[in-house]
Coordinates of C-alpha atoms in Angstrom, one line a residue:
Chain A
X1 CA 0.1 0.0 0.0
X2 CA 3.0 2.4 0.6
X3 CA 3.5 2.3 -3.2
X4 CA 0.0 3.2 -3.8
X5 CA 0.2 6.1 -1.2
X6 CA 3.0 7.3 -3.4
X7 CA 1.6 6.9 -6.8
X8 CA -1.8 8.7 -5.1
X9 CA 0.4 11.7 -3.8
X10 CA 2.0 12.1 -7.5
X11 CA -1.3 11.6 -9.5
X12 CA -3.4 14.1 -7.5
X13 CA 0.0 16.7 -6.6
X14 CA -0.9 16.4 -2.8
X15 CA 2.8 17.7 -2.6
X16 CA 2.0 18.7 1.3
X17 CA 1.8 15.2 2.2
X18 CA 3.7 12.2 2.7
X19 CA 2.9 8.7 2.4
X20 CA 2.8 7.9 6.1
X21 CA 0.3 11.2 6.2
X22 CA -2.4 8.8 4.8
X23 CA -4.1 6.3 6.5
X24 CA -4.7 2.9 5.2
X25 CA -8.1 3.3 6.3
X26 CA -8.6 6.9 5.8
X27 CA -11.6 8.2 4.0
X28 CA -10.3 9.3 0.8
X29 CA -13.3 12.0 0.0
X30 CA -15.1 14.6 1.9
X31 CA -13.8 14.2 5.5
X32 CA -10.7 12.2 5.1
X33 CA -8.2 13.6 2.5
X34 CA -11.0 15.9 0.8
X35 CA -10.6 14.7 -2.6
X36 CA -13.1 16.0 -5.0
X37 CA -14.5 14.8 -8.5
X38 CA -11.5 15.6 -10.5
X39 CA -9.4 13.8 -8.1
X40 CA -11.6 10.5 -8.7
X41 CA -11.1 10.8 -12.3
X42 CA -7.4 10.9 -11.9
X43 CA -7.8 7.8 -9.6
X44 CA -9.6 5.9 -12.4
X45 CA -6.8 7.0 -14.8
X46 CA -4.1 5.7 -12.3
X47 CA -5.6 2.5 -12.0
X48 CA -5.9 2.0 -15.7
X49 CA -2.3 3.3 -16.2
X50 CA -0.7 2.0 -13.5
X51 CA -2.2 -1.2 -12.6
X52 CA -3.8 -2.2 -15.8
X53 CA -7.2 -2.4 -13.9
X54 CA -10.4 -0.4 -15.3
X55 CA -13.5 -0.1 -13.2
X56 CA -16.5 -2.1 -15.3
X57 CA -19.2 -0.3 -13.2
X58 CA -19.2 3.7 -12.4
X59 CA -21.4 2.7 -9.4
X60 CA -18.7 1.0 -7.8
X61 CA -16.5 3.8 -7.6
X62 CA -17.6 4.8 -4.1
X63 CA -16.6 1.5 -2.7
X64 CA -13.8 1.3 -4.5
X65 CA -12.2 4.7 -3.8
X66 CA -13.3 4.7 -0.1
X67 CA -9.6 4.3 0.9
X68 CA -6.1 3.1 0.1
X69 CA -6.7 -0.5 1.5
X70 CA -10.0 -0.5 -0.7
X71 CA -8.1 0.6 -3.4
X72 CA -5.2 -1.8 -3.1
X73 CA -7.7 -4.8 -2.7
X74 CA -9.4 -3.8 -5.8
X75 CA -6.2 -3.6 -7.8
X76 CA -5.2 -7.4 -6.3
X77 CA -8.9 -8.6 -7.2
X78 CA -9.1 -7.5 -10.6
X79 CA -5.7 -7.0 -12.2
X80 CA -5.6 -8.0 -15.7
X81 CA -2.8 -10.3 -16.7
Chain B
X1 CA -12.7 59.0 -10.9
X2 CA -11.5 55.7 -9.4
X3 CA -8.4 55.5 -7.6
X4 CA -5.8 52.4 -7.6
X5 CA -5.3 51.5 -3.5
X6 CA -2.4 48.9 -4.4
X7 CA -0.9 46.5 -6.8
X8 CA 1.2 43.3 -6.8
X9 CA 3.7 42.5 -9.9
X10 CA 5.4 38.9 -10.1
X11 CA 8.1 39.2 -13.0
X12 CA 11.5 37.8 -13.3
X13 CA 11.9 35.9 -10.2
X14 CA 10.7 38.9 -7.7
X15 CA 7.2 39.5 -6.0
X16 CA 6.7 43.4 -6.2
X17 CA 4.3 45.4 -4.1
X18 CA 4.3 49.1 -3.5
X19 CA 5.9 48.4 -0.2
X20 CA 8.8 45.9 -1.1
X21 CA 10.4 43.8 -3.4
X22 CA 11.3 40.4 -2.6
X23 CA 13.7 38.5 -4.7
X24 CA 13.7 34.7 -4.8
X25 CA 16.9 32.4 -6.0
X26 CA 14.9 29.7 -7.6
X27 CA 16.2 26.7 -9.5
X28 CA 13.6 27.2 -12.3
X29 CA 9.9 28.9 -12.7
X30 CA 8.3 26.1 -10.6
X31 CA 10.7 26.1 -7.7
X32 CA 10.2 29.9 -7.7
X33 CA 6.4 29.2 -7.3
X34 CA 6.8 26.7 -4.7
X35 CA 9.2 29.2 -2.7
X36 CA 6.8 32.3 -3.3
X37 CA 4.0 30.0 -1.7
X38 CA 6.2 28.9 1.0
X39 CA 7.6 32.5 1.6
X40 CA 3.6 33.7 1.7
X41 CA 2.7 31.0 4.5
X42 CA -0.5 30.4 2.0
X43 CA -1.7 26.8 3.7
X44 CA -3.7 26.4 0.9
X45 CA -2.8 22.9 -0.5
X46 CA -5.3 23.1 -3.5
X47 CA -2.2 25.3 -5.0
X48 CA -0.4 22.3 -5.6
X49 CA -3.2 20.8 -8.1
X50 CA -3.2 24.5 -9.9
X51 CA -2.0 24.9 -13.7
X52 CA 1.0 27.6 -13.5
X53 CA -1.6 30.5 -14.5
X54 CA -3.8 29.8 -11.9
X55 CA -0.8 29.4 -9.2
X56 CA 0.6 33.1 -10.4
X57 CA -3.0 34.5 -10.0
X58 CA -3.5 33.0 -6.8
X59 CA -0.2 34.2 -5.2
X60 CA -0.7 37.7 -7.0
X61 CA -4.1 37.8 -5.5
X62 CA -3.0 36.8 -1.9
X63 CA 0.1 39.5 -2.0
X64 CA -2.4 42.5 -3.3
X65 CA -5.6 41.5 -1.1
X66 CA -3.6 40.8 2.0
X67 CA -2.0 44.7 1.5
X68 CA -5.4 46.0 0.6
X69 CA -8.2 43.6 1.8
X70 CA -11.5 43.8 0.6
X71 CA -13.4 42.1 3.2
X72 CA -15.6 45.4 3.6
X73 CA -17.3 44.9 0.7
X74 CA -19.8 42.3 -0.1
X75 CA -18.6 39.4 -2.4
X76 CA -20.7 40.7 -5.2
X77 CA -19.5 44.0 -5.2
X78 CA -15.9 43.0 -6.5
X79 CA -15.4 42.8 -10.0
X80 CA -12.5 41.2 -11.4
X81 CA -11.1 41.9 -15.1
X82 CA -7.9 40.2 -16.3
X83 CA -6.3 39.9 -19.6
X84 CA -3.2 38.3 -21.1
X85 CA -1.7 37.2 -24.5
X86 CA -1.3 33.3 -24.0
X87 CA -5.2 32.6 -22.7
X88 CA -4.3 28.7 -21.2
X89 CA -1.8 27.7 -23.8
X90 CA 0.9 26.9 -21.4
X91 CA -2.1 24.1 -20.2
X92 CA -3.2 23.5 -23.4
X93 CA -0.1 22.1 -24.7
X94 CA 0.7 20.1 -21.7
X95 CA -2.6 18.6 -22.1
X96 CA -2.3 17.6 -25.7
X97 CA 0.9 15.8 -24.9
X98 CA -1.3 13.6 -22.7
X99 CA -3.6 12.6 -25.0
X100 CA -1.6 10.1 -26.8
X101 CA -1.2 8.0 -24.1
X102 CA -4.0 9.0 -21.0
X103 CA -5.7 12.4 -21.1
X104 CA -5.5 14.0 -17.6
X105 CA -8.6 15.3 -16.2
X106 CA -7.1 17.5 -14.0
X107 CA -5.0 19.4 -16.6
X108 CA -8.2 19.4 -18.8
X109 CA -10.1 21.5 -16.3
X110 CA -7.5 24.2 -16.6
X111 CA -7.4 24.6 -20.4
X112 CA -9.5 27.7 -20.1
X113 CA -7.9 31.1 -19.4
X114 CA -10.6 32.7 -17.0
X115 CA -10.3 29.2 -15.0
X116 CA -7.6 31.2 -13.0
X117 CA -9.8 33.8 -12.4
X118 CA -12.3 31.1 -10.5
X119 CA -9.5 30.3 -8.6
X120 CA -8.9 33.5 -7.4
X121 CA -12.5 34.5 -6.9
X122 CA -12.8 31.2 -4.8
X123 CA -9.8 31.7 -2.5
X124 CA -11.0 35.4 -1.8
X125 CA -14.9 34.8 -1.8
X126 CA -15.3 37.1 -4.8
X127 CA -18.7 37.0 -6.8
X128 CA -19.1 40.0 -8.5
X129 CA -18.7 40.7 -12.4
X130 CA -15.9 39.0 -14.3
X131 CA -14.4 39.0 -17.5
X132 CA -10.7 37.6 -18.9
X133 CA -9.6 39.1 -21.8
X134 CA -7.0 38.0 -24.5
X135 CA -4.6 41.0 -26.1
X136 CA -1.3 40.6 -27.7
X137 CA 0.1 42.8 -24.8
X138 CA -0.8 44.6 -21.7
X139 CA -3.0 47.7 -23.0
X140 CA -3.2 50.5 -20.0
X141 CA -5.7 52.6 -22.2
X142 CA -7.6 49.5 -22.8
X143 CA -7.9 48.5 -19.3
X144 CA -8.6 51.7 -17.5
X145 CA -11.4 52.4 -19.7
X146 CA -13.2 49.0 -19.3
X147 CA -12.3 49.0 -15.4
X148 CA -14.0 52.5 -15.4
X149 CA -16.5 51.4 -17.3
X150 CA -17.3 48.1 -14.7
X151 CA -16.9 50.9 -11.7
X152 CA -19.8 53.0 -13.0
X153 CA -22.2 50.1 -11.9
X154 CA -23.5 51.2 -8.7
X155 CA -23.1 47.6 -7.2
X156 CA -19.7 47.4 -7.9
X157 CA -17.4 49.1 -5.2
X158 CA -14.1 47.7 -6.2
X159 CA -12.6 45.7 -8.9
X160 CA -9.3 43.5 -9.3
X161 CA -7.6 43.8 -12.5
X162 CA -4.7 43.6 -14.4
X163 CA -2.3 41.4 -16.4
X164 CA -1.8 37.4 -16.0
X165 CA 0.5 35.7 -18.5
X166 CA 2.5 32.4 -18.7
X167 CA 3.8 30.5 -21.3
X168 CA 6.8 27.8 -20.4
X169 CA 9.1 29.5 -18.3
X170 CA 8.1 33.0 -19.2
X171 CA 5.6 34.7 -16.8
X172 CA 4.4 38.4 -16.1
X173 CA 1.8 39.3 -14.0
X174 CA 0.5 42.8 -12.7
X175 CA -2.7 42.9 -10.6
X176 CA -4.1 45.8 -9.1
X177 CA -7.0 46.9 -7.0
X178 CA -9.1 49.6 -7.7
X179 CA -11.6 51.4 -5.8
X180 CA -14.2 54.6 -5.8
X181 CA -12.7 56.4 -2.9
X182 CA -8.9 56.9 -1.8
X183 CA -6.9 54.0 0.4
X184 CA -3.4 52.7 0.4
X185 CA -1.4 54.1 -2.7
X186 CA -4.1 56.4 -3.5
X187 CA -3.2 56.6 -7.3
X188 CA -5.6 58.1 -9.9
X189 CA -6.7 55.0 -12.0
X190 CA -5.7 56.1 -15.5
X191 CA -3.8 54.7 -18.4
X192 CA -0.6 56.7 -17.4
X193 CA -0.6 55.5 -13.7
X194 CA -1.2 51.6 -15.0
X195 CA 1.7 52.2 -17.5
X196 CA 4.0 53.6 -14.9
X197 CA 3.3 50.7 -12.4
X198 CA 3.6 48.0 -14.9
X199 CA 6.9 48.6 -16.2

């Protein structure tokens, strides 16, 4: 998950944060890191570019992007060969 | 008659106000932006997500409105009128470069020059009339006339105006505040004054 945090910081230009500042289960949106809808799109691009993983159903987004842990789990479960 | 209460200038590694000039020893343009951000102790993380045009606008407006706050006005009483030569070309080019692989949503949202004006308005809670014009160079005559026209409206009490331009590592910013009564710098708002302050 440490690598994923580095990728998130880089993709979203969160230069004020270090990987250790992001909790594994910390909410990414609203009350957590405070990400917005454009950040959500960047996270989708990150999954596709860095992990060759696509989100088949947009309605799954809030569940997948709930935290770094849920993102990592989704990548683990859906990574294309 | 309207008056210029204050101004901020960002040019050639310098932050300039009527009171002081701050010079930064920066490695490059992006290093300069971040050093200026640190110097101002902005504590505004959204700054890092902005494109260079918006970053320059936020820095210049922060300097200007710290010295001459507009908090005494209602949000819709403060207008914003900006101009530049390159519109959003700096970001357009970088967005174009991402199209071949993965178009970047966060770059795409900055492919309009007036987004930089929106960032200034969000930062300072400004909701007055606003407009962004593109011209080959800063035109003091045109700008003074247009801003004076805006200021003729009863509901407009002040106007943040000026020049906000960047392309690659070439940047040039001059923002100023116009009010209906004298405050701060208290210079008459005219083409001659603007040309002198912009030099």
